[in-house]
Amino acid sequence: MRADARRNRQRILDTAYDVLATEGVGVPIDEIASRAGVGAGTVYRHFPTKESLIEAVVLDRIHAMTAKARSGIDFAEFFAHMVEAALANRAVADALTDGGYQVPADADAALHAAFAELLQLAQGARTIRPDITPDDLQALVVGCVATARHRGDIDLVRIVIAGLRP
């Protein structure tokens, strides 16, 4: 893919993410194209259907989260980032659930492995309890997201992270 085509594709993905997160999946592709500063044909060349665009947005965000987990970020900061990202991704997550879309297993496994590695490093540094597992963390993220949606804040994240410390 040419450099300008890669830039256009990424601009479309970033714009689609923002639009889906704030306005939901009802926004037409033509509107996403306009906001991205490209023609509708450019969007359709990269993503022939709205479903393929939504899937690509989710996959792009999972890859970004995986890279962030492997960037040397502090465990507590990454945990909070995961909760915030899940909150921002609600429209996209709902689209996946309602549309029956699946996150590719390899991308999901890569994110899970990166989070597990980050946990292992934190446990090795004795900043996180040794009895916590990646599955525990996944459940805690889901719980924090559900609570934040209900209460309208992410204060619980601070409490959970304090409880993870030795």
PDB file of C-alpha atoms in Angstrom:
ATOM      1  CA  MET A   1       0.000   0.000   0.000  1.00  0.00           C
ATOM      2  CA  ARG A   2       1.304   3.443  -0.889  1.00  0.00           C
ATOM      3  CA  ALA A   3       2.153   5.865   1.907  1.00  0.00           C
ATOM      4  CA  ASP A   4      -0.755   8.193   1.104  1.00  0.00           C
ATOM      5  CA  ALA A   5      -3.161   5.253   1.034  1.00  0.00           C
ATOM      6  CA  ARG A   6      -1.869   4.101   4.448  1.00  0.00           C
ATOM      7  CA  ARG A   7      -2.339   7.620   5.843  1.00  0.00           C
ATOM      8  CA  ASN A   8      -5.864   7.834   4.412  1.00  0.00           C
ATOM      9  CA  ARG A   9      -6.752   4.431   5.861  1.00  0.00           C
ATOM     10  CA  GLN A  10      -5.485   5.427   9.308  1.00  0.00           C
ATOM     11  CA  ARG A  11      -7.279   8.774   9.146  1.00  0.00           C
ATOM     12  CA  ILE A  12     -10.495   6.936   8.261  1.00  0.00           C
ATOM     13  CA  LEU A  13     -10.015   4.510  11.162  1.00  0.00           C
ATOM     14  CA  ASP A  14      -9.281   7.306  13.649  1.00  0.00           C
ATOM     15  CA  THR A  15     -12.257   9.345  12.475  1.00  0.00           C
ATOM     16  CA  ALA A  16     -14.567   6.332  12.477  1.00  0.00           C
ATOM     17  CA  TYR A  17     -13.479   5.495  16.019  1.00  0.00           C
ATOM     18  CA  ASP A  18     -14.270   9.004  17.244  1.00  0.00           C
ATOM     19  CA  VAL A  19     -17.607   9.133  15.409  1.00  0.00           C
ATOM     20  CA  LEU A  20     -18.707   5.666  16.528  1.00  0.00           C
ATOM     21  CA  ALA A  21     -17.696   6.371  20.118  1.00  0.00           C
ATOM     22  CA  THR A  22     -19.661   9.620  20.306  1.00  0.00           C
ATOM     23  CA  GLU A  23     -22.564   9.131  17.898  1.00  0.00           C
ATOM     24  CA  GLY A  24     -22.986   5.382  17.543  1.00  0.00           C
ATOM     25  CA  VAL A  25     -23.178   3.137  14.532  1.00  0.00           C
ATOM     26  CA  GLY A  26     -26.022   5.007  12.837  1.00  0.00           C
ATOM     27  CA  VAL A  27     -23.664   7.519  11.243  1.00  0.00           C
ATOM     28  CA  PRO A  28     -23.446   6.915   7.476  1.00  0.00           C
ATOM     29  CA  ILE A  29     -20.124   6.034   5.906  1.00  0.00           C
ATOM     30  CA  ASP A  30     -20.394   9.156   3.733  1.00  0.00           C
ATOM     31  CA  GLU A  31     -20.374  11.276   6.910  1.00  0.00           C
ATOM     32  CA  ILE A  32     -17.312   9.459   8.242  1.00  0.00           C
ATOM     33  CA  ALA A  33     -15.597  10.051   4.899  1.00  0.00           C
ATOM     34  CA  SER A  34     -16.423  13.754   4.998  1.00  0.00           C
ATOM     35  CA  ARG A  35     -15.104  14.139   8.541  1.00  0.00           C
ATOM     36  CA  ALA A  36     -11.944  12.237   7.616  1.00  0.00           C
ATOM     37  CA  GLY A  37     -11.375  14.599   4.701  1.00  0.00           C
ATOM     38  CA  VAL A  38     -11.591  11.872   2.053  1.00  0.00           C
ATOM     39  CA  GLY A  39     -14.155  10.879  -0.522  1.00  0.00           C
ATOM     40  CA  ALA A  40     -16.678   8.121   0.098  1.00  0.00           C
ATOM     41  CA  GLY A  41     -14.994   6.087  -2.640  1.00  0.00           C
ATOM     42  CA  THR A  42     -11.752   6.118  -0.661  1.00  0.00           C
ATOM     43  CA  VAL A  43     -13.553   4.708   2.369  1.00  0.00           C
ATOM     44  CA  TYR A  44     -15.273   2.040   0.279  1.00  0.00           C
ATOM     45  CA  ARG A  45     -11.980   1.049  -1.360  1.00  0.00           C
ATOM     46  CA  HIS A  46     -10.531   0.296   2.074  1.00  0.00           C
ATOM     47  CA  PHE A  47     -13.744  -0.920   3.724  1.00  0.00           C
ATOM     48  CA  PRO A  48     -16.428  -2.263   1.372  1.00  0.00           C
ATOM     49  CA  THR A  49     -19.101  -2.346   4.105  1.00  0.00           C
ATOM     50  CA  LYS A  50     -19.838  -0.527   7.332  1.00  0.00           C
ATOM     51  CA  GLU A  51     -19.345  -3.830   9.158  1.00  0.00           C
ATOM     52  CA  SER A  52     -15.843  -4.193   7.740  1.00  0.00           C
ATOM     53  CA  LEU A  53     -15.069  -0.629   8.860  1.00  0.00           C
ATOM     54  CA  ILE A  54     -16.325  -1.340  12.387  1.00  0.00           C
ATOM     55  CA  GLU A  55     -14.296  -4.544  12.559  1.00  0.00           C
ATOM     56  CA  ALA A  56     -11.193  -2.690  11.350  1.00  0.00           C
ATOM     57  CA  VAL A  57     -11.695   0.068  13.952  1.00  0.00           C
ATOM     58  CA  VAL A  58     -11.904  -2.490  16.744  1.00  0.00           C
ATOM     59  CA  LEU A  59      -8.882  -4.396  15.475  1.00  0.00           C
ATOM     60  CA  ASP A  60      -6.891  -1.153  15.152  1.00  0.00           C
ATOM     61  CA  ARG A  61      -7.691  -0.256  18.777  1.00  0.00           C
ATOM     62  CA  ILE A  62      -6.754  -3.723  20.010  1.00  0.00           C
ATOM     63  CA  HIS A  63      -3.401  -3.468  18.237  1.00  0.00           C
ATOM     64  CA  ALA A  64      -2.884  -0.007  19.777  1.00  0.00           C
ATOM     65  CA  MET A  65      -3.695  -1.354  23.264  1.00  0.00           C
ATOM     66  CA  THR A  66      -1.286  -4.248  22.755  1.00  0.00           C
ATOM     67  CA  ALA A  67       1.470  -1.848  21.708  1.00  0.00           C
ATOM     68  CA  LYS A  68       0.746   0.353  24.730  1.00  0.00           C
ATOM     69  CA  ALA A  69       0.979  -2.644  27.071  1.00  0.00           C
ATOM     70  CA  ARG A  70       4.378  -3.469  25.594  1.00  0.00           C
ATOM     71  CA  SER A  71       5.618   0.136  25.720  1.00  0.00           C
ATOM     72  CA  GLY A  72       6.938  -0.013  29.267  1.00  0.00           C
ATOM     73  CA  ILE A  73       3.849   1.642  30.743  1.00  0.00           C
ATOM     74  CA  ASP A  74       3.242   1.288  34.482  1.00  0.00           C
ATOM     75  CA  PHE A  75       0.816  -1.511  35.338  1.00  0.00           C
ATOM     76  CA  ALA A  76      -1.632   0.700  37.257  1.00  0.00           C
ATOM     77  CA  GLU A  77      -1.613   3.282  34.485  1.00  0.00           C
ATOM     78  CA  PHE A  78      -2.342   0.610  31.895  1.00  0.00           C
ATOM     79  CA  PHE A  79      -5.162  -0.867  33.980  1.00  0.00           C
ATOM     80  CA  ALA A  80      -6.795   2.567  34.205  1.00  0.00           C
ATOM     81  CA  HIS A  81      -6.204   3.087  30.474  1.00  0.00           C
ATOM     82  CA  MET A  82      -7.970  -0.213  29.691  1.00  0.00           C
ATOM     83  CA  VAL A  83     -11.026   0.871  31.690  1.00  0.00           C
ATOM     84  CA  GLU A  84     -11.104   4.298  30.043  1.00  0.00           C
ATOM     85  CA  ALA A  85     -10.681   2.764  26.578  1.00  0.00           C
ATOM     86  CA  ALA A  86     -13.485   0.278  27.210  1.00  0.00           C
ATOM     87  CA  LEU A  87     -15.751   3.142  28.271  1.00  0.00           C
ATOM     88  CA  ALA A  88     -14.894   5.143  25.155  1.00  0.00           C
ATOM     89  CA  ASN A  89     -15.403   2.085  22.970  1.00  0.00           C
ATOM     90  CA  ARG A  90     -18.967   1.431  24.089  1.00  0.00           C
ATOM     91  CA  ALA A  91     -20.599   2.154  20.728  1.00  0.00           C
ATOM     92  CA  VAL A  92     -18.038   0.027  18.928  1.00  0.00           C
ATOM     93  CA  ALA A  93     -18.358  -2.766  21.476  1.00  0.00           C
ATOM     94  CA  ASP A  94     -22.141  -2.624  21.204  1.00  0.00           C
ATOM     95  CA  ALA A  95     -21.885  -2.804  17.414  1.00  0.00           C
ATOM     96  CA  LEU A  96     -19.723  -5.891  17.688  1.00  0.00           C
ATOM     97  CA  THR A  97     -22.091  -7.519  20.144  1.00  0.00           C
ATOM     98  CA  ASP A  98     -25.296  -6.579  18.319  1.00  0.00           C
ATOM     99  CA  GLY A  99     -23.841  -7.437  14.933  1.00  0.00           C
ATOM    100  CA  GLY A 100     -22.343 -10.722  16.095  1.00  0.00           C
ATOM    101  CA  TYR A 101     -18.837  -9.671  15.053  1.00  0.00           C
ATOM    102  CA  GLN A 102     -15.882 -11.377  16.649  1.00  0.00           C
ATOM    103  CA  VAL A 103     -12.486  -9.949  17.486  1.00  0.00           C
ATOM    104  CA  PRO A 104      -9.908 -12.084  15.661  1.00  0.00           C
ATOM    105  CA  ALA A 105      -8.541 -14.681  18.067  1.00  0.00           C
ATOM    106  CA  ASP A 106      -4.901 -13.830  17.344  1.00  0.00           C
ATOM    107  CA  ALA A 107      -5.422 -10.135  18.146  1.00  0.00           C
ATOM    108  CA  ASP A 108      -7.326 -10.950  21.331  1.00  0.00           C
ATOM    109  CA  ALA A 109      -4.610 -13.429  22.357  1.00  0.00           C
ATOM    110  CA  ALA A 110      -1.852 -10.878  21.688  1.00  0.00           C
ATOM    111  CA  LEU A 111      -3.541  -8.285  23.904  1.00  0.00           C
ATOM    112  CA  HIS A 112      -4.144 -10.856  26.635  1.00  0.00           C
ATOM    113  CA  ALA A 113      -0.484 -11.969  26.460  1.00  0.00           C
ATOM    114  CA  ALA A 114       0.802  -8.379  26.610  1.00  0.00           C
ATOM    115  CA  PHE A 115      -1.379  -7.653  29.648  1.00  0.00           C
ATOM    116  CA  ALA A 116      -0.172 -10.901  31.270  1.00  0.00           C
ATOM    117  CA  GLU A 117       3.459  -9.913  30.628  1.00  0.00           C
ATOM    118  CA  LEU A 118       2.841  -6.512  32.183  1.00  0.00           C
ATOM    119  CA  LEU A 119       1.263  -8.212  35.192  1.00  0.00           C
ATOM    120  CA  GLN A 120       4.234 -10.567  35.496  1.00  0.00           C
ATOM    121  CA  LEU A 121       6.662  -7.641  35.462  1.00  0.00           C
ATOM    122  CA  ALA A 122       4.657  -5.833  38.135  1.00  0.00           C
ATOM    123  CA  GLN A 123       4.502  -8.971  40.260  1.00  0.00           C
ATOM    124  CA  GLY A 124       8.247  -9.468  39.809  1.00  0.00           C
ATOM    125  CA  ALA A 125       8.794  -5.905  40.996  1.00  0.00           C
ATOM    126  CA  ARG A 126       6.458  -6.668  43.926  1.00  0.00           C
ATOM    127  CA  THR A 127       4.100  -3.826  43.072  1.00  0.00           C
ATOM    128  CA  ILE A 128       1.139  -6.170  42.440  1.00  0.00           C
ATOM    129  CA  ARG A 129       0.039  -9.111  44.574  1.00  0.00           C
ATOM    130  CA  PRO A 130       1.438 -12.462  43.396  1.00  0.00           C
ATOM    131  CA  ASP A 131      -1.934 -14.259  43.557  1.00  0.00           C
ATOM    132  CA  ILE A 132      -3.593 -12.154  40.830  1.00  0.00           C
ATOM    133  CA  THR A 133      -4.060 -13.789  37.427  1.00  0.00           C
ATOM    134  CA  PRO A 134      -4.711 -12.249  33.992  1.00  0.00           C
ATOM    135  CA  ASP A 135      -8.242 -13.665  34.146  1.00  0.00           C
ATOM    136  CA  ASP A 136      -8.765 -11.881  37.481  1.00  0.00           C
ATOM    137  CA  LEU A 137      -7.666  -8.647  35.837  1.00  0.00           C
ATOM    138  CA  GLN A 138      -9.995  -9.101  32.908  1.00  0.00           C
ATOM    139  CA  ALA A 139     -12.904  -9.581  35.319  1.00  0.00           C
ATOM    140  CA  LEU A 140     -11.830  -6.505  37.291  1.00  0.00           C
ATOM    141  CA  VAL A 141     -11.663  -4.375  34.127  1.00  0.00           C
ATOM    142  CA  VAL A 142     -15.169  -5.522  33.153  1.00  0.00           C
ATOM    143  CA  GLY A 143     -16.417  -4.763  36.667  1.00  0.00           C
ATOM    144  CA  CYS A 144     -14.818  -1.315  36.702  1.00  0.00           C
ATOM    145  CA  VAL A 145     -16.331  -0.506  33.304  1.00  0.00           C
ATOM    146  CA  ALA A 146     -19.803  -1.639  34.370  1.00  0.00           C
ATOM    147  CA  THR A 147     -19.535   0.382  37.591  1.00  0.00           C
ATOM    148  CA  ALA A 148     -18.252   3.452  35.759  1.00  0.00           C
ATOM    149  CA  ARG A 149     -21.177   3.270  33.307  1.00  0.00           C
ATOM    150  CA  HIS A 150     -23.597   3.006  36.202  1.00  0.00           C
ATOM    151  CA  ARG A 151     -22.036   5.705  38.402  1.00  0.00           C
ATOM    152  CA  GLY A 152     -20.595   7.987  35.742  1.00  0.00           C
ATOM    153  CA  ASP A 153     -17.037   8.025  37.107  1.00  0.00           C
ATOM    154  CA  ILE A 154     -13.976   5.790  37.276  1.00  0.00           C
ATOM    155  CA  ASP A 155     -13.164   6.282  40.966  1.00  0.00           C
ATOM    156  CA  LEU A 156     -13.417   2.529  41.506  1.00  0.00           C
ATOM    157  CA  VAL A 157     -10.258   2.031  39.422  1.00  0.00           C
ATOM    158  CA  ARG A 158      -8.172   3.707  42.115  1.00  0.00           C
ATOM    159  CA  ILE A 159      -9.688   1.441  44.791  1.00  0.00           C
ATOM    160  CA  VAL A 160      -9.154  -1.711  42.717  1.00  0.00           C
ATOM    161  CA  ILE A 161      -5.540  -0.824  41.992  1.00  0.00           C
ATOM    162  CA  ALA A 162      -4.936  -0.204  45.707  1.00  0.00           C
ATOM    163  CA  GLY A 163      -6.401  -3.652  46.385  1.00  0.00           C
ATOM    164  CA  LEU A 164      -4.024  -5.223  43.871  1.00  0.00           C
ATOM    165  CA  ARG A 165      -0.973  -3.968  45.715  1.00  0.00           C
ATOM    166  CA  PRO A 166       0.789  -6.365  48.114  1.00  0.00           C
TER     167      PRO A 166
END
